[in-house]
Each structure stands twice: as structure tokens, then as C-alpha cells.
Coordinates of N, CA and C in Angstrom, one line a residue:
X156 N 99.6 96.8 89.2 CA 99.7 95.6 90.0 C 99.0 95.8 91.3
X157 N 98.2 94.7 91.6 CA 97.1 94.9 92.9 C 97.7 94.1 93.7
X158 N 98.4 94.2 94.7 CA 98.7 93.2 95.8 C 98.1 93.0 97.3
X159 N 97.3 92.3 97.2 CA 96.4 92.0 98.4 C 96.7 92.1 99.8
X160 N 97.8 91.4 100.0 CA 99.2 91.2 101.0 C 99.3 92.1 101.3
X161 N 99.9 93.5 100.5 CA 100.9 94.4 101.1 C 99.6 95.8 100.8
X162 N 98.6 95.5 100.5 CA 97.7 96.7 100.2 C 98.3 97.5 99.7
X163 N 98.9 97.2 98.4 CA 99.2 97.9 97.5 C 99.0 98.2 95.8
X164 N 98.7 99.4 96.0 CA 98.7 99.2 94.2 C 99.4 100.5 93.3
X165 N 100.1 99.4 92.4 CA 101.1 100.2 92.1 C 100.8 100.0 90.0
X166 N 101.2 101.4 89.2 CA 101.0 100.9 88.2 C 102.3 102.1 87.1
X167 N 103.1 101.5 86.3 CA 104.4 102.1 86.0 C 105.0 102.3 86.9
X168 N 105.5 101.8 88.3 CA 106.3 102.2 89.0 C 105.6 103.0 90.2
X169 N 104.9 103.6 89.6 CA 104.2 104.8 90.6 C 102.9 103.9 91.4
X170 N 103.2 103.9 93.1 CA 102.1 103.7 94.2 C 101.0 104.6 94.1
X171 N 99.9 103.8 94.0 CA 98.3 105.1 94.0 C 97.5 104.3 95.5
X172 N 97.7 105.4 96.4 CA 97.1 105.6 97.0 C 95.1 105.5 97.1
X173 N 95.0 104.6 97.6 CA 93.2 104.4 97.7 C 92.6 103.7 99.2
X174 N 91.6 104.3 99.4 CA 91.4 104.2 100.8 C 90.8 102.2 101.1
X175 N 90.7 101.9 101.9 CA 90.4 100.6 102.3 C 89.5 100.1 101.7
X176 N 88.3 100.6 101.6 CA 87.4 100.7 100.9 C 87.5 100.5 99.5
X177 N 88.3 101.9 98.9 CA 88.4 101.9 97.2 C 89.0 100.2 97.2
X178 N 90.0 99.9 97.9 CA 90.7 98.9 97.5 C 90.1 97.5 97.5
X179 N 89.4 97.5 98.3 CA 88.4 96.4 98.3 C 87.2 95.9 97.2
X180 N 87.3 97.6 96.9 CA 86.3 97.6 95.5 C 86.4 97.2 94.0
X181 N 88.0 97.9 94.3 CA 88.6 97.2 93.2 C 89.3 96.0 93.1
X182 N 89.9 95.2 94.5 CA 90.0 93.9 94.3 C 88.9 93.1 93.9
X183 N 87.7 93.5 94.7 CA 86.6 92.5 94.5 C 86.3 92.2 92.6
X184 N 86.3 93.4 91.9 CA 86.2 93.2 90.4 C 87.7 92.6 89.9
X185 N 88.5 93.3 90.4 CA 89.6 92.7 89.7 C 89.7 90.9 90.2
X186 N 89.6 90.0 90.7 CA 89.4 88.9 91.2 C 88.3 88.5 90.6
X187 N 87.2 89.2 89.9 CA 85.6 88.4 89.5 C 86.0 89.6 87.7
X188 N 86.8 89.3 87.0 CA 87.2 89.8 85.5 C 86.0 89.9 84.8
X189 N 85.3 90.7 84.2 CA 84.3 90.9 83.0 C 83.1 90.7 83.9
X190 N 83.2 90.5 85.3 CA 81.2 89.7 85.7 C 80.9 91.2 86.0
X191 N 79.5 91.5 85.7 CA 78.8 92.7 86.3 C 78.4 92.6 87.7
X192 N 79.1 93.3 88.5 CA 78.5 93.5 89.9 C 77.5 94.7 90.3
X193 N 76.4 94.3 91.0 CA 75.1 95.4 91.1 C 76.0 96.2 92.0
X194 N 75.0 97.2 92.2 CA 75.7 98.3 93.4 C 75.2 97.4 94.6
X195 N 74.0 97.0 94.6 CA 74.1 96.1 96.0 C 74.8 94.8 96.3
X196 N 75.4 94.3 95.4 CA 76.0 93.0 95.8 C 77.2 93.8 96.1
X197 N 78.1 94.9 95.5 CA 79.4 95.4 95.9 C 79.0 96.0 97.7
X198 N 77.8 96.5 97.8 CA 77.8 97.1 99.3 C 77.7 95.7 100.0
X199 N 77.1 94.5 99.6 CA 76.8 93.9 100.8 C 78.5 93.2 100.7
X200 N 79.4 93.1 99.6 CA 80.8 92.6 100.0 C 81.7 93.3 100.6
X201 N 81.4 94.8 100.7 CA 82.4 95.6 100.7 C 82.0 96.6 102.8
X202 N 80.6 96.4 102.6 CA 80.3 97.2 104.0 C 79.6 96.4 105.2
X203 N 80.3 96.4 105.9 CA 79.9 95.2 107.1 C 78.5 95.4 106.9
X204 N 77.3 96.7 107.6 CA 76.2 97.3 107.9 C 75.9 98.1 106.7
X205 N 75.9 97.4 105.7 CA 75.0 98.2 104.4 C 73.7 98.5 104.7
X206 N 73.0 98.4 105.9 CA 71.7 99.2 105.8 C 71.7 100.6 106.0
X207 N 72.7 100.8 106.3 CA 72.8 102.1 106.4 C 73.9 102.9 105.5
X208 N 74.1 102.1 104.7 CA 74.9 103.0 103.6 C 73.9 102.8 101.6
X209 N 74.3 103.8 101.5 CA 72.9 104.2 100.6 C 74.1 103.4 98.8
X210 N 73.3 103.0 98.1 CA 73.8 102.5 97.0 C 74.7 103.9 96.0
X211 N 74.5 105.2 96.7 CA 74.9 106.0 95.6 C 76.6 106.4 96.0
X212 N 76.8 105.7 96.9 CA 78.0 105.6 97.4 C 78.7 104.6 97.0
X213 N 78.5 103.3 96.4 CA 78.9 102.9 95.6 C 80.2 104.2 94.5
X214 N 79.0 104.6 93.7 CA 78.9 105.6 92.9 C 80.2 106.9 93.1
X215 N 80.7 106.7 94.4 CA 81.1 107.6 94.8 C 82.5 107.5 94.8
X216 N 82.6 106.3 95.3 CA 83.8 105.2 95.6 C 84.2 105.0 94.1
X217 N 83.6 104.5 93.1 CA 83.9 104.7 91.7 C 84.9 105.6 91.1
X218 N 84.1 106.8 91.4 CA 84.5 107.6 90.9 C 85.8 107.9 90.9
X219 N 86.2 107.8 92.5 CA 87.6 108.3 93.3 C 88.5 107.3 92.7
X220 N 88.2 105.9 92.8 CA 88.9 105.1 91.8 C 89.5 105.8 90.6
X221 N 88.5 106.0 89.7 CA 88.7 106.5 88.4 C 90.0 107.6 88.2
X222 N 89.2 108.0 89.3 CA 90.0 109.5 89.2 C 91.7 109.2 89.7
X223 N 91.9 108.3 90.4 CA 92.6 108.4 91.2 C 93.8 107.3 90.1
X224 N 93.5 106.2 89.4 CA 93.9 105.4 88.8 C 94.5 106.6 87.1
X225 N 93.7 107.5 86.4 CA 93.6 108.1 85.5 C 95.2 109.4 85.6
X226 N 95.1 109.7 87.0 CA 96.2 110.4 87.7 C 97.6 109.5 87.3
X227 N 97.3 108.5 87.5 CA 98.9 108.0 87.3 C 98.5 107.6 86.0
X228 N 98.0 107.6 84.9 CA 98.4 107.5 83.3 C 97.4 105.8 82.9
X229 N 96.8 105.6 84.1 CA 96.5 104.2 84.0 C 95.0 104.3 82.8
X230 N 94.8 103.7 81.8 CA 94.1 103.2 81.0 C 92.5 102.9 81.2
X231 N 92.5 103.7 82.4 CA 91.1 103.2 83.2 C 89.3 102.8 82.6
X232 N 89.8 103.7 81.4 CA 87.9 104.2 81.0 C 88.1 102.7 80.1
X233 N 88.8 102.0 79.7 CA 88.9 100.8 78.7 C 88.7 99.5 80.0
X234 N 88.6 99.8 81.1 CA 88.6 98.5 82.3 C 87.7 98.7 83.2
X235 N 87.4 99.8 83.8 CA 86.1 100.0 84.9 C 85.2 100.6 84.0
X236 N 84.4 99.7 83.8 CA 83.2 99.7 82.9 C 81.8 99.9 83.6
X237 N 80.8 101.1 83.4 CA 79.7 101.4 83.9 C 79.1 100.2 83.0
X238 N 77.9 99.3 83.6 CA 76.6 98.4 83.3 C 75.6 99.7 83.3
X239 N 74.8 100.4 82.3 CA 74.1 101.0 83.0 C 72.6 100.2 83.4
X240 N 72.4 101.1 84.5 CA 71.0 100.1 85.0 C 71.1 99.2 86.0
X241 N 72.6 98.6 85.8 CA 73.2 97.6 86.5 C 74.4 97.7 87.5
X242 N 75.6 98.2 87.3 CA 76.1 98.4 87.9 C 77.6 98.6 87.4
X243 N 78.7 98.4 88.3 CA 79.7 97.6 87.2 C 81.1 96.9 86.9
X244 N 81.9 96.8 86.2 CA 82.4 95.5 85.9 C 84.1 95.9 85.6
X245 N 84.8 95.1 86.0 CA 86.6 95.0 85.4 C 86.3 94.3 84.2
X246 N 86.6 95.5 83.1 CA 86.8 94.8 81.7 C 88.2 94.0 81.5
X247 N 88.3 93.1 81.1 CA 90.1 92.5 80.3 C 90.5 92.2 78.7
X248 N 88.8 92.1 78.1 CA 89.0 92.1 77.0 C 89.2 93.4 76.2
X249 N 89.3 93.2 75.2 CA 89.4 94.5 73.8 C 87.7 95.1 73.8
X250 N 86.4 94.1 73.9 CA 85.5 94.8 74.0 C 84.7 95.1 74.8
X251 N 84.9 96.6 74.5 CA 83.4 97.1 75.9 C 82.4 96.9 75.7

């Protein structure tokens, strides 16, 4: 459960911690379901001054996601879906 309001996300019960940033990252796909988002359209929604933050940080932010959602039992590799070449996307359906 992603709750905007209370900057929370919570999944079986258990709160996972993710920094302002992760959470922003993950609201933004979870809100836009199945659309591919570039690494630069996520920096320019996510980072006031994206000239100065490099796209592989994107990348980076992902990851901690991953890692961080996978910790509490969450289903993650079937919903944060790498576009490669592109970038990438909240799956909802059955297909990757």
C-alpha cells in the first residue's frame, strides 16, 4: 500500500522505509501503471535541478527500491520492470 498523505508504504503489514526521493519514484510509476518512463523524464519529475544530476542515478534509486521492497517479501521483479534502452515501468499485468 503507497499512501501519498502519510508517506507511507507499507506491504503485509510490514512499513519499508524509502528515502523522499525513492518514494517519489515509485509514486510517480505507480500513478502512470504499465507506461515506460525514460530515465530523463523520471529526473526531470523527480529532481528540481536535473542538470546536475547525471541519469545513472536514476539507476541507482532503482535499485535501492528493489532491494528495499524484495526485503519485505514484496513480488518486486514481476512490477518494476527494466525497458532496456529505455528506461522503466510499474507492471500490473500478468505480462512482462
Amino acid at each position: 500500500m503507497w499512501d501519498e498523505s502519510g508517506f507511507d508504504l507499507t506491504y503485509n503489514g510490514k512499513s519499508i522505509p524509502l528515502t523522499p526521493r525513492e518514494f517519489a519514484l515509485l509514486g510517480t510509476m505507480l500513478k502512470n501503471p504499465n507506461y515506460v518512463f525514460s530515465r530523463e523524464a523520471l529526473l526531470k519529475s523527480i529532481w528540481e535541478n536535473n542538470d546536475q544530476t547525471d541519469n545513472r542515478t536514476i539507476d541507482s534509486h532503482i535499485r535501492n527500491i528493489r532491494d528495499k521492497l524484495r526485503q519485505s517479501d514484496y513480488p518486486v521483479d514481476h512490477h518494476l520492470i527494466t525497458v532496456w534502452g529505455t528506461g522503466y515501468k510499474w507492471n500490473t499485468g500478468g505480462n512482462l
